[in-house]
PDB file of C-alpha atoms in Angstrom:
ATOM      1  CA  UNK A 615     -17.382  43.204  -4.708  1.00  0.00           C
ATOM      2  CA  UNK A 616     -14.303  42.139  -6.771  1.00  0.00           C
ATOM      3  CA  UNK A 617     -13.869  39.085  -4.569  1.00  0.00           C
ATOM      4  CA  UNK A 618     -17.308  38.080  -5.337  1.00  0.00           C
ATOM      5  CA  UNK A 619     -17.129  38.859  -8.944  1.00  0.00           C
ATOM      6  CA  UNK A 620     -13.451  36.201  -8.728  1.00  0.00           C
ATOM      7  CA  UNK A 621     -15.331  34.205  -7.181  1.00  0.00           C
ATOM      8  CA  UNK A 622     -18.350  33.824  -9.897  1.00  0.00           C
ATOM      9  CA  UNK A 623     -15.735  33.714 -13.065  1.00  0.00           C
ATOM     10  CA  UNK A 624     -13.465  30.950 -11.254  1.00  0.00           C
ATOM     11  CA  UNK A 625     -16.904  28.503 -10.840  1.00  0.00           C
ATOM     12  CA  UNK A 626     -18.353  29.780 -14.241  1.00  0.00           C
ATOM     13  CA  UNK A 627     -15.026  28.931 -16.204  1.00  0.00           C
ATOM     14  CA  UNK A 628     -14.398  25.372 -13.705  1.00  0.00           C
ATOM     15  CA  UNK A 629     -17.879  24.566 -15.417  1.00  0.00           C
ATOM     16  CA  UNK A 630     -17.171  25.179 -18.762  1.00  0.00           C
ATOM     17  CA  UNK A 631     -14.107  23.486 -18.869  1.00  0.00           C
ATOM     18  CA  UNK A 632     -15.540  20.546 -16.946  1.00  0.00           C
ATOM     19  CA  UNK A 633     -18.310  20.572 -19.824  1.00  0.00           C
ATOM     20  CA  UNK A 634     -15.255  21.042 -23.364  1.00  0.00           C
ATOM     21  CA  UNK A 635     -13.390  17.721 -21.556  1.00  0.00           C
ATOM     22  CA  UNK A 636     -16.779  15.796 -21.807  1.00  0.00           C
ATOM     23  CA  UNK A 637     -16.846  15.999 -25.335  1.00  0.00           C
ATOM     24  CA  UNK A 638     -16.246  13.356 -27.748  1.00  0.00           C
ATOM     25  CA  UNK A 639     -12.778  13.053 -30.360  1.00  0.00           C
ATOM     26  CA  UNK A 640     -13.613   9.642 -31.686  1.00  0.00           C
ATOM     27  CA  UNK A 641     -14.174   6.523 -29.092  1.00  0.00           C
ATOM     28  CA  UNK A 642     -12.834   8.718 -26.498  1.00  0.00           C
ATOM     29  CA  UNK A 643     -13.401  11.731 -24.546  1.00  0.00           C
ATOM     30  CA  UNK A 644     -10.944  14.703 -24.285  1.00  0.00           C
ATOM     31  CA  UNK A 645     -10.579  13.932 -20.714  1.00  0.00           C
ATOM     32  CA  UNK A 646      -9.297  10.759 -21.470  1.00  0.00           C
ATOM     33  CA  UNK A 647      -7.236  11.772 -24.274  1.00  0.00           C
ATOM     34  CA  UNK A 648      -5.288  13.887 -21.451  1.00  0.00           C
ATOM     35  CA  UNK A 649      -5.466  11.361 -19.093  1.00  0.00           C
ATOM     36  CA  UNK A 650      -3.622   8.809 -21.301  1.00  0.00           C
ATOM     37  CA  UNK A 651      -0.840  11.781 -21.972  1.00  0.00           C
ATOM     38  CA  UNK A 652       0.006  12.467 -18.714  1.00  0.00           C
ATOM     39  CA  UNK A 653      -0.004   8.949 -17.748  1.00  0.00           C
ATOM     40  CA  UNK A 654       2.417   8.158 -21.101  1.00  0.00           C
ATOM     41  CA  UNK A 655       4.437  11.612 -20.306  1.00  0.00           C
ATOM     42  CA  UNK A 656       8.337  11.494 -19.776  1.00  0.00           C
ATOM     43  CA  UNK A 657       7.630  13.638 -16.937  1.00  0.00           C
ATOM     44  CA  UNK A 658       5.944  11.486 -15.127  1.00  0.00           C
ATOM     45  CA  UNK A 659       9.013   8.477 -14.157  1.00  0.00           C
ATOM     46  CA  UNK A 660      11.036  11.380 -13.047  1.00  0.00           C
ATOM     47  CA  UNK A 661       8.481  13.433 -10.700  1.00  0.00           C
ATOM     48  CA  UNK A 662       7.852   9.736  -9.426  1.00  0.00           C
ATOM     49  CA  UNK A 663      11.077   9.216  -8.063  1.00  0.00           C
ATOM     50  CA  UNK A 664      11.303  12.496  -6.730  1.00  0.00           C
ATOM     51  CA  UNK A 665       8.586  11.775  -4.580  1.00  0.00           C
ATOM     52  CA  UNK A 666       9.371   8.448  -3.786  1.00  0.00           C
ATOM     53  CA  UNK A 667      13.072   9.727  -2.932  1.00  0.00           C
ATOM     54  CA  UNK A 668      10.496  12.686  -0.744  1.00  0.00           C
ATOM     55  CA  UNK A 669       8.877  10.325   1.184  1.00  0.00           C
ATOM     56  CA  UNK A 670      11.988   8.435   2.213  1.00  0.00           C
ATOM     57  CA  UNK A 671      14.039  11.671   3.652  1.00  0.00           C
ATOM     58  CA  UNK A 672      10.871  12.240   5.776  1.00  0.00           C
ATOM     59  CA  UNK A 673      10.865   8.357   6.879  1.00  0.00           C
ATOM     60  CA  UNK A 674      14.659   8.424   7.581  1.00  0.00           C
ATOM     61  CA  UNK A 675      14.748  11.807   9.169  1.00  0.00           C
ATOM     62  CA  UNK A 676      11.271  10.933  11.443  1.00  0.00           C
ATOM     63  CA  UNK A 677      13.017   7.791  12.749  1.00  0.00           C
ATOM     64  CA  UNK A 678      16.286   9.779  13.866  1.00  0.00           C
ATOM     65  CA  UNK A 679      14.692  12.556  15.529  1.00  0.00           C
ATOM     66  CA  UNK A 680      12.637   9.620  17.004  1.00  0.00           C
ATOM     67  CA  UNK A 681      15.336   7.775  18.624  1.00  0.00           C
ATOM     68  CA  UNK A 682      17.425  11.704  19.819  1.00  0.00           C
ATOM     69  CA  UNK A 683      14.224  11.940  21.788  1.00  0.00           C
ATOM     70  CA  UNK A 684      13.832   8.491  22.832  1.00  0.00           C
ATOM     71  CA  UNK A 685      18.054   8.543  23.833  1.00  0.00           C
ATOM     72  CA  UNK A 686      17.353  12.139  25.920  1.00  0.00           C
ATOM     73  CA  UNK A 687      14.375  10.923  28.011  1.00  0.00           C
ATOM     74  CA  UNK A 688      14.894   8.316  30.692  1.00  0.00           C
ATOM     75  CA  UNK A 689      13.163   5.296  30.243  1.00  0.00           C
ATOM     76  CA  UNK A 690      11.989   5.129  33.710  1.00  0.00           C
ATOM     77  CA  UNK A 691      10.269   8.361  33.711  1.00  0.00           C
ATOM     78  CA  UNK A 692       8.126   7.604  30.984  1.00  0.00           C
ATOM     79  CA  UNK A 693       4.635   6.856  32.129  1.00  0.00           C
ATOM     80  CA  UNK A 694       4.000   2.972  31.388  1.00  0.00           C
ATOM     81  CA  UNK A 695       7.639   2.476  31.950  1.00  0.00           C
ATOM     82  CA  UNK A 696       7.976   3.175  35.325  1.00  0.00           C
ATOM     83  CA  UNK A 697       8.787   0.073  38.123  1.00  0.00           C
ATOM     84  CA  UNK A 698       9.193   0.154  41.510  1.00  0.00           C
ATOM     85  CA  UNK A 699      12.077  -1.642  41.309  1.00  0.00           C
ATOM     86  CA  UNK A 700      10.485  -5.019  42.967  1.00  0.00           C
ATOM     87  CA  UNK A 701      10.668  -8.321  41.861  1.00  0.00           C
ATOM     88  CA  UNK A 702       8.494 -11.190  43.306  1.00  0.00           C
ATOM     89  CA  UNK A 703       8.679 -14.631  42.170  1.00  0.00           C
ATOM     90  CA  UNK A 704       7.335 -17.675  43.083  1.00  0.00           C
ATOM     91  CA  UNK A 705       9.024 -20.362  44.473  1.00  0.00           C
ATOM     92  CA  UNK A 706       9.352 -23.885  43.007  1.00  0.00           C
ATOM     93  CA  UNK A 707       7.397 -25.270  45.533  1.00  0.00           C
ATOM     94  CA  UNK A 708       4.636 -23.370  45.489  1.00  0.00           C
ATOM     95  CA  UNK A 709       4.506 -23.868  41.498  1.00  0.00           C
ATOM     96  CA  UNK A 710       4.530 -27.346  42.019  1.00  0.00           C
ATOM     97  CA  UNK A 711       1.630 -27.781  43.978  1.00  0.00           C
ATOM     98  CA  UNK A 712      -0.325 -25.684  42.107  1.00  0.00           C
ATOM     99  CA  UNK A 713       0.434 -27.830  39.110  1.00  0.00           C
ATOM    100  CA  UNK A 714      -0.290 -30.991  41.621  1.00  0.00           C
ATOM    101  CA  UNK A 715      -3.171 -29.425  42.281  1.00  0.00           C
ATOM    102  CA  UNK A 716      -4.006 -28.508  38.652  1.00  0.00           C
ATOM    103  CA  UNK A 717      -3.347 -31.710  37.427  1.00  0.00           C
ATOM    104  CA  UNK A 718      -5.768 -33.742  40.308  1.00  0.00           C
ATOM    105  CA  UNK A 719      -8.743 -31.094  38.843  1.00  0.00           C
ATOM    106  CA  UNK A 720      -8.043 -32.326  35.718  1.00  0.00           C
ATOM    107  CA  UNK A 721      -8.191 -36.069  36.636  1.00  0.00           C
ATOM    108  CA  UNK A 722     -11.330 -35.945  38.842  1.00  0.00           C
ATOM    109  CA  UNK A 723     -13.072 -33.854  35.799  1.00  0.00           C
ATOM    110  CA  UNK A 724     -11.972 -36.229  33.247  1.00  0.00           C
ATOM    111  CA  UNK A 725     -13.356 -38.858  35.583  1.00  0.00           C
ATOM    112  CA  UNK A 726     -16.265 -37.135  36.676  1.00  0.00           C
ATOM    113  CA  UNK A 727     -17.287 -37.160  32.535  1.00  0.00           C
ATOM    114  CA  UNK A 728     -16.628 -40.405  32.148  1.00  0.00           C
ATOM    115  CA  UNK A 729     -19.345 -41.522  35.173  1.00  0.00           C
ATOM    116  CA  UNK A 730     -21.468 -39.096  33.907  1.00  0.00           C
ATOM    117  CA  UNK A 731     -21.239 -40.993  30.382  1.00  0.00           C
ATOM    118  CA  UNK A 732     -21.884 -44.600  31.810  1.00  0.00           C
ATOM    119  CA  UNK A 733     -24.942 -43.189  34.026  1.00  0.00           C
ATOM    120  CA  UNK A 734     -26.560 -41.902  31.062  1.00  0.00           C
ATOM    121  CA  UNK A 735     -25.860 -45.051  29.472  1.00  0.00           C
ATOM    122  CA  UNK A 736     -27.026 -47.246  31.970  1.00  0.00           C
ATOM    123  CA  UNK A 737     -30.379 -44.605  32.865  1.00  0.00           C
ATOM    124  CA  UNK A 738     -31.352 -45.852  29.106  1.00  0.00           C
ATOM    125  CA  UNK A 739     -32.001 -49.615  30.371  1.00  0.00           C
ATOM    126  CA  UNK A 740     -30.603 -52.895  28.634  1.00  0.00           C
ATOM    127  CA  UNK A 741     -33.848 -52.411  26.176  1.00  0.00           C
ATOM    128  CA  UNK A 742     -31.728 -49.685  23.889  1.00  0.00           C
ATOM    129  CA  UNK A 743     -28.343 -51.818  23.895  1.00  0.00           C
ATOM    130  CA  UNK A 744     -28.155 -53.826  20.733  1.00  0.00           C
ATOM    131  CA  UNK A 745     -28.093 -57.974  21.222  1.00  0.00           C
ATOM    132  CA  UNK A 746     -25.431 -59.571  19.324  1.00  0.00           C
ATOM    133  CA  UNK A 747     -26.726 -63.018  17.716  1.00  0.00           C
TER     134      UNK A 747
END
């Protein structure tokens, strides 16, 4: 019953406060005269830098531990690391023709386009062709 009866002052007063920082002093609510005092507090620069200064030691200290572990475990044994240990390449020949045969696509597409162009051209008849006079 105590825990309940915690429980109903802690909302009951979290209310009441929430209602005294609505009120007006002026232009400007209480809530905003805090606001504008913590923001303009001496504290604040210093607690800043402590956390800034916080966030770096965790930073540094995640990266070393990172690279003990990464040092300890083999790099082979990792899974998406892991080769068999073969090699195949291709050989300049082969490479070659393939960009022979890469390059004679090429031409008989490009020329394929342009015989498509002058058919289409021609299917229109000497009717659509301007006359020069």
């Amino acid at each position: 019953m105590g825990d309940l009866l915690f429980f109903i002052k802690t909302i009951v007063i979290t209310f009441l406060l929430a209602a005294v920082m609505q009120t007006q002093i002026g232009k400007r609510t209480i809530e905003a005269h805090v606001m504008t005092f913590i923001v303009n507090s001496p504290i604040v620069e210093p607690l800043q830098q402590v956390g800034e200064g916080g966030a770096a030691f965790v930073r540094d200290s995640w990266t070393k531990l990172k690279g003990i572990v990464e040092s300890k475990i083999k790099t082979q044994e990792v899974p998406g690391q892991r080769q068999l240990g073969i090699h195949l390449q291709r050989s300049k020949q082969y490479i070659q023709e393939q960009a022979e045969k890469a390059k004679e696509k090429l031409r008989s597409e490009s020329h394929s386009q342009v015989d498509r162009f002058w058919d289409r051209k021609n299917e229109k008849g000497p009717s659509t062709q301007k006359k020069d006079p």
